[in-house]
Short mmCIF file of C-alpha atoms in Angstrom, two decimals:
data_model
loop_
_atom_site.label_atom_id
_atom_site.label_comp_id
_atom_site.label_asym_id
_atom_site.label_seq_id
_atom_site.Cartn_x
_atom_site.Cartn_y
_atom_site.Cartn_z
CA MET E 1 195.36 22.87 90.80
CA ARG E 2 195.33 26.57 91.47
CA ALA E 3 192.47 26.16 94.00
CA ALA E 4 194.32 23.40 95.73
CA PHE E 5 197.47 25.60 95.93
CA LEU E 6 195.54 28.50 97.37
CA ALA E 7 193.94 26.16 99.94
CA VAL E 8 197.29 24.92 101.08
CA LEU E 9 198.63 28.46 101.24
CA VAL E 10 195.66 29.55 103.43
CA MET E 11 196.31 26.63 105.76
CA MET E 12 200.04 27.62 106.01
CA LEU E 13 199.18 31.20 106.77
CA SER E 14 196.64 30.12 109.20
CA ALA E 15 199.10 27.87 110.90
CA CYS E 16 201.63 30.75 111.08
CA GLY E 17 198.91 33.00 112.58
CA GLN E 18 198.09 30.37 115.18
CA HIS E 19 201.74 30.18 116.15
CA GLN E 20 202.10 33.83 116.62
CA ALA E 21 198.82 33.99 118.67
CA ALA E 22 200.30 31.33 120.88
CA GLY E 23 202.76 33.85 122.34
CA PRO E 24 205.90 32.87 124.20
CA ASP E 25 207.22 29.29 123.96
CA MET E 26 206.53 27.84 127.40
CA ASP E 27 208.83 24.91 126.79
CA VAL E 28 211.67 27.36 126.52
CA VAL E 29 210.43 29.61 129.35
CA LEU E 30 210.14 26.77 131.82
CA ALA E 31 213.19 24.81 130.70
CA GLU E 32 215.74 24.19 133.39
CA ALA E 33 218.47 25.92 131.48
CA PRO E 34 218.24 29.41 129.91
CA ALA E 35 217.91 29.75 126.16
CA ARG E 36 221.12 30.72 124.25
CA THR E 37 219.32 33.70 122.66
CA LEU E 38 216.48 36.08 123.76
CA ALA E 39 214.64 35.30 120.54
CA GLU E 40 214.13 31.65 121.55
CA TYR E 41 211.65 32.52 124.18
CA GLY E 42 209.23 33.91 121.58
CA LEU E 43 208.54 37.01 123.64
CA PHE E 44 208.80 39.17 120.53
CA THR E 45 207.69 38.86 116.92
CA ASP E 46 210.81 40.55 115.55
CA ALA E 47 214.58 39.97 115.94
CA SER E 48 215.20 43.38 117.46
CA ALA E 49 212.67 42.92 120.20
CA ARG E 50 210.60 45.97 119.44
CA GLN E 51 207.30 44.14 118.88
CA PRO E 52 205.91 42.12 121.85
CA ALA E 53 204.32 38.82 121.10
CA GLN E 54 200.70 37.96 121.94
CA GLY E 55 200.15 38.37 125.71
CA VAL E 56 203.41 40.28 126.41
CA VAL E 57 202.36 43.52 127.98
CA PRO E 58 204.59 46.71 128.28
CA TYR E 59 204.57 48.52 131.65
CA ASP E 60 206.57 50.90 133.59
CA LEU E 61 207.12 52.20 137.17
CA ILE E 62 206.15 55.53 138.65
CA ASN E 63 209.81 55.95 139.57
CA PRO E 64 212.54 53.90 137.90
CA LEU E 65 215.75 52.97 139.60
CA PHE E 66 218.61 55.02 138.49
CA SER E 67 220.92 53.12 136.12
CA ASP E 68 223.29 55.66 134.60
CA HIS E 69 220.46 57.44 132.80
CA ALA E 70 219.51 54.37 130.80
CA SER E 71 216.11 54.09 129.26
CA LYS E 72 214.28 50.95 130.32
CA HIS E 73 211.60 49.05 128.47
CA ARG E 74 209.67 46.70 130.71
CA LEU E 75 207.27 44.00 129.69
CA VAL E 76 205.45 41.26 131.65
CA TYR E 77 204.04 37.97 130.34
CA VAL E 78 201.55 36.03 132.54
CA PRO E 79 200.63 32.68 131.04
CA ASP E 80 197.16 32.46 129.58
CA GLY E 81 194.59 31.41 132.00
CA LYS E 82 196.67 32.34 135.01
CA ALA E 83 196.89 35.50 137.10
CA ALA E 84 199.12 37.22 139.70
CA ASP E 85 197.65 37.69 143.19
CA TYR E 86 197.59 41.24 144.44
CA ARG E 87 199.80 42.01 147.44
CA ALA E 88 199.54 45.36 149.25
CA ASP E 89 203.22 46.06 150.14
CA GLU E 90 205.26 43.45 148.23
CA VAL E 91 205.78 42.33 144.67
CA MET E 92 202.66 40.67 143.22
CA GLU E 93 202.45 36.95 143.55
CA PHE E 94 203.03 35.95 140.01
CA PRO E 95 202.19 32.48 138.80
CA VAL E 96 204.72 29.95 137.43
CA GLY E 97 205.61 30.81 133.80
CA THR E 98 205.62 34.53 134.39
CA VAL E 99 208.40 36.40 132.52
CA LEU E 100 209.47 39.97 133.51
CA VAL E 101 211.56 41.59 130.70
CA LYS E 102 213.65 44.71 131.12
CA THR E 103 215.77 46.10 128.32
CA PHE E 104 218.30 48.81 128.87
CA ALA E 105 218.95 51.28 126.15
CA PHE E 106 220.98 54.39 125.43
CA ALA E 107 220.74 57.15 122.76
CA PRO E 108 223.64 59.35 121.58
CA ASP E 109 221.87 62.28 123.41
CA MET E 110 219.80 61.21 126.39
CA ARG E 111 217.96 64.58 126.20
CA ALA E 112 216.08 62.87 123.31
CA PRO E 113 216.23 59.22 124.42
CA ASP E 114 214.06 57.98 121.56
CA VAL E 115 216.43 59.33 118.81
CA GLY E 116 218.93 56.75 117.69
CA GLU E 117 218.25 54.56 120.81
CA ARG E 118 220.21 51.33 120.89
CA TYR E 119 219.48 48.34 122.95
CA ARG E 120 222.40 47.23 125.11
CA GLU E 121 221.13 44.46 127.44
CA THR E 122 217.92 42.63 128.35
CA ARG E 123 217.34 41.05 131.73
CA LEU E 124 214.80 38.32 132.31
CA LEU E 125 213.23 37.21 135.48
CA ILE E 126 211.33 33.98 134.97
CA ARG E 127 209.08 32.39 137.69
CA LYS E 128 209.97 28.78 137.63
CA ALA E 129 208.27 26.05 139.73
CA ASP E 130 210.98 26.36 142.37
CA GLY E 131 211.31 30.23 142.30
CA TRP E 132 212.57 33.03 140.17
CA ALA E 133 215.57 32.72 137.93
CA ALA E 134 217.51 35.70 136.55
CA TYR E 135 219.05 35.57 133.13
CA PRO E 136 221.14 38.47 131.47
CA TYR E 137 221.27 38.81 127.70
CA VAL E 138 223.61 41.22 125.78
CA TRP E 139 222.76 42.65 122.40
CA ASN E 140 225.10 42.55 119.43
CA GLU E 141 226.09 45.76 117.72
CA GLU E 142 223.66 45.20 114.89
CA GLU E 143 220.78 44.73 117.48
CA THR E 144 219.82 41.60 115.69
CA GLU E 145 220.42 39.15 118.52
CA ALA E 146 220.79 39.22 122.25
CA ARG E 147 222.81 36.26 123.65
CA TYR E 148 222.84 34.70 127.09
CA SER E 149 225.70 36.19 129.13
CA PRO E 150 225.86 34.63 132.64
CA ALA E 151 229.26 36.41 133.25
CA GLY E 152 227.73 39.80 132.33
CA ALA E 153 229.74 42.19 130.29
CA TRP E 154 231.55 45.57 130.29
CA LEU E 155 230.38 47.95 127.65
CA GLU E 156 232.14 51.26 126.75
CA LEU E 157 229.47 53.83 126.38
CA ALA E 158 229.60 57.51 125.43
CA PHE E 159 226.54 59.75 125.30
CA ILE E 160 225.15 63.19 126.36
CA ASP E 161 223.36 62.92 129.67
CA PRO E 162 219.96 64.56 130.28
CA ALA E 163 221.73 67.60 131.67
CA GLY E 164 223.70 68.14 128.42
CA GLU E 165 227.10 66.89 129.74
CA ALA E 166 229.20 64.46 127.61
CA VAL E 167 229.96 61.32 129.57
CA GLU E 168 232.01 58.16 128.95
CA ILE E 169 231.40 55.21 131.11
CA ASP E 170 232.31 51.44 131.49
CA TYR E 171 228.77 50.17 131.77
CA ARG E 172 228.43 46.91 133.71
CA VAL E 173 225.95 44.31 132.68
CA PRO E 174 225.63 42.36 135.86
CA ASN E 175 226.54 38.79 136.14
CA GLN E 176 224.13 36.23 137.59
CA ASN E 177 225.57 36.48 141.04
CA GLN E 178 225.14 40.27 141.03
CA CYS E 179 221.57 39.88 139.92
CA LYS E 180 221.03 37.79 143.06
CA THR E 181 222.56 40.56 145.27
CA CYS E 182 219.94 43.07 144.38
CA HIS E 183 217.10 40.67 144.05
CA GLN E 184 217.79 38.79 147.23
CA MET E 185 214.79 38.06 149.49
CA GLY E 186 216.03 35.86 152.28
CA ASP E 187 217.25 32.55 150.66
CA ALA E 188 215.41 33.31 147.41
CA ILE E 189 215.34 36.03 144.72
CA GLU E 190 212.33 38.16 143.81
CA PRO E 191 211.55 40.94 141.43
CA ILE E 192 211.95 44.57 142.70
CA GLY E 193 209.70 46.81 140.79
CA PRO E 194 206.23 45.40 140.18
CA LYS E 195 204.56 46.30 143.41
CA ALA E 196 201.14 47.95 143.55
CA ARG E 197 202.59 51.33 144.77
CA ASN E 198 205.00 51.46 141.80
CA LEU E 199 202.48 50.36 139.14
CA ASN E 200 199.51 52.42 140.14
CA HIS E 201 199.54 55.04 137.54
CA GLN E 202 199.07 55.50 133.69
CA GLY E 203 201.61 53.29 131.97
CA PRO E 204 202.91 53.17 128.39
CA ALA E 205 199.47 52.36 127.00
CA GLY E 206 197.99 55.53 128.68
CA VAL E 207 195.79 53.61 131.03
CA ASN E 208 196.05 52.83 134.75
CA GLN E 209 198.16 49.67 134.89
CA ILE E 210 196.40 48.09 137.87
CA GLU E 211 193.03 48.43 136.18
CA ASP E 212 194.42 47.25 132.89
CA TRP E 213 196.09 44.19 134.39
CA SER E 214 192.82 43.34 136.23
CA ALA E 215 190.77 43.84 132.98
CA ARG E 216 193.25 41.53 131.08
CA GLY E 217 192.75 38.80 133.80
CA MET E 218 196.48 39.08 134.66
CA LEU E 219 195.81 40.32 138.26
CA THR E 220 193.31 39.23 140.88
CA GLY E 221 192.27 40.35 144.37
CA VAL E 222 192.70 44.09 143.70
CA PRO E 223 191.18 46.15 146.55
CA GLY E 224 189.33 49.37 146.11
CA ASP E 225 192.11 51.47 147.54
CA VAL E 226 195.43 50.86 145.85
CA PRO E 227 198.50 52.82 147.14
CA ALA E 228 200.83 54.75 144.91
CA VAL E 229 204.20 56.31 145.67
CA PRO E 230 204.77 60.05 144.81
CA ASP E 231 206.47 60.83 141.53
CA ILE E 232 209.96 62.04 142.57
CA THR E 233 210.03 64.46 139.57
CA ASP E 234 206.78 66.14 140.66
CA ALA E 235 208.03 69.33 142.38
CA SER E 236 204.42 70.13 143.57
CA LEU E 237 204.71 67.20 146.06
CA SER E 238 206.50 67.37 149.40
CA VAL E 239 210.21 66.82 149.42
CA PRO E 240 210.09 64.36 152.31
CA GLU E 241 207.64 62.14 150.47
CA ARG E 242 209.62 62.35 147.23
CA ALA E 243 212.93 61.58 148.93
CA ARG E 244 211.41 58.53 150.69
CA ALA E 245 210.03 57.37 147.39
CA TYR E 246 213.53 57.72 145.83
CA LEU E 247 215.09 55.72 148.59
CA ASP E 248 212.36 53.11 148.29
CA ILE E 249 212.98 52.25 144.62
CA ASN E 250 216.78 52.84 144.70
CA CYS E 251 217.83 51.34 147.97
CA ALA E 252 215.16 49.39 149.78
CA HIS E 253 215.58 46.15 147.86
CA CYS E 254 218.85 45.64 149.76
CA HIS E 255 218.17 47.74 152.81
CA ARG E 256 215.39 45.61 154.33
CA ALA E 257 215.28 42.77 156.83
CA GLU E 258 215.42 40.20 154.04
CA GLY E 259 217.87 42.02 151.72
CA SER E 260 221.52 41.72 151.17
CA ALA E 261 222.21 44.78 153.30
CA SER E 262 220.10 43.70 156.28
CA ASN E 263 223.16 43.68 158.61
CA SER E 264 223.34 47.53 158.22
CA GLY E 265 220.08 47.90 160.27
CA LEU E 266 219.16 50.43 157.75
CA TRP E 267 215.75 49.83 156.21
CA LEU E 268 214.66 52.27 153.55
CA GLY E 269 211.37 50.90 152.30
CA TRP E 270 208.35 53.23 151.77
CA GLU E 271 206.38 51.49 154.45
CA VAL E 272 209.00 51.91 157.29
CA SER E 273 208.07 54.55 159.79
CA ASP E 274 210.72 54.04 162.56
CA PRO E 275 213.03 57.07 162.25
CA VAL E 276 216.07 55.07 163.39
CA LYS E 277 215.53 52.32 160.87
CA ILE E 278 215.36 55.02 158.17
CA GLY E 279 218.71 56.18 159.49
CA ILE E 280 217.69 59.39 161.30
CA GLY E 281 220.11 59.84 164.22
CA LYS E 282 221.40 56.39 163.69
CA HIS E 283 225.06 55.38 164.02
CA PRO E 284 226.47 53.13 161.40
CA THR E 285 227.00 49.50 162.20
CA ALA E 286 230.57 49.70 161.01
CA ALA E 287 233.07 52.58 160.71
CA GLY E 288 235.60 53.02 157.92
CA ARG E 289 236.07 54.80 154.65
CA GLY E 290 232.43 54.23 153.79
CA SER E 291 231.27 56.52 156.61
CA GLY E 292 233.39 59.57 155.42
CA ASP E 293 234.11 60.24 159.17
CA ALA E 294 230.46 61.07 159.67
CA ILE E 295 228.74 59.55 162.80
CA TYR E 296 225.15 59.49 161.67
CA VAL E 297 223.61 57.84 158.67
CA VAL E 298 221.22 60.76 158.53
CA ALA E 299 222.18 63.81 160.61
CA PRO E 300 219.03 65.96 160.89
CA GLY E 301 219.54 69.30 159.30
CA ALA E 302 223.07 68.43 158.11
CA PRO E 303 223.27 66.62 154.80
CA GLU E 304 226.95 67.31 154.59
CA ALA E 305 227.41 65.34 157.78
CA SER E 306 225.33 62.40 156.73
CA ILE E 307 226.70 59.07 155.50
CA LEU E 308 223.70 58.55 153.40
CA THR E 309 224.35 61.52 151.04
CA TYR E 310 228.17 60.99 151.36
CA ARG E 311 227.85 57.52 149.82
CA MET E 312 225.15 58.48 147.23
CA ASN E 313 227.47 61.23 146.07
CA SER E 314 230.43 58.92 145.50
CA ASP E 315 231.45 56.93 142.39
CA GLU E 316 234.29 55.21 144.26
CA ALA E 317 234.13 51.40 144.71
CA GLY E 318 233.72 50.63 148.35
CA ILE E 319 232.01 53.86 149.13
CA ALA E 320 229.34 54.40 146.36
CA MET E 321 225.86 53.44 147.07
CA PRO E 322 224.07 51.63 145.52
CA GLU E 323 227.20 49.59 145.03
CA LEU E 324 225.86 47.88 141.94
CA GLY E 325 224.02 49.13 138.88
CA ARG E 326 225.61 52.47 138.37
CA ALA E 327 228.92 54.10 137.39
CA LEU E 328 227.59 57.65 137.53
CA ILE E 329 226.29 59.69 140.38
CA ASP E 330 222.51 60.50 140.24
CA GLY E 331 222.85 64.26 140.89
CA ASP E 332 219.21 64.87 141.06
CA GLY E 333 218.66 62.10 143.53
CA VAL E 334 221.49 63.36 145.71
CA GLU E 335 220.09 66.84 145.71
CA LEU E 336 216.50 65.59 146.61
CA VAL E 337 217.88 63.58 149.56
CA ARG E 338 220.08 66.44 150.70
CA GLU E 339 217.09 68.73 150.63
CA TRP E 340 215.11 66.23 152.66
CA ILE E 341 217.84 65.98 155.31
CA ALA E 342 218.40 69.77 155.41
CA GLY E 343 214.73 70.35 156.15
CA MET E 344 214.78 68.09 159.29
CA ASP E 345 214.76 69.65 162.80
#
């Protein structure tokens, strides 16, 4: 009897192990409707979403988009047996069933972001058969469950920022329409971050992410020469390059031909070389309070007379840029772009 019991126990444990090894639940991932809770996708093995399931890989970007100093934890899941196709300038062409996970977290003192960190929201981008779908999830106070929140949420947050200043903000978890605004690519939506130039460095695992994804079979078609944007925090690199890299990750998803700000005629992607499209000596397409009475988007040598820095340095609705995703001004980003403009002839 004892032997039979042990045999059954081993079979049960084996079955449990097989379930864990299976990774995310593809029926839930590819369902037409979003799951009620983040846990239902099977992306993590624990309720607090600290332990990725089999095949769910942490990654990061060389330069993260500024989001009120939030820490961001990114993961990618590419279904077993499938791979993303490499693209030189755009987001990788991910296969159906891919899930991109981004969790936003704050600590009481963001000078030590790992101490007392709390998860606030998790955003999923899921590659369905007919394109990408964006689903926001908001964590409860106990961090035991994140529930689907299509209307987004307002969260009252108080913390010490990386400069040591106490701040209190009404943090906005975007609703689904706002997700689409930033992720608009023509008539569809697309991810923003996972481009070759943003991934090509050592990620959380301490290895080059492009090489790691290739070795895992998650990415195919990688050429010998993969681009990389400059690290905007690396003061040894040139200011113009760092400023363009900052604008690329923070602004170019809207300010491009296919983006939600295409009618501005201001295209801020890393690959854009036309000075006028970048805003240098360019008049705005519309006047008004958003221009701050300036006549050039970028006035060479005069950051105080440039609309670009005026709007970056505002937290007022209707003026602040980016218009979504932040309540605070990114002082370091503003100073970097100011320095870039000041150095122009």
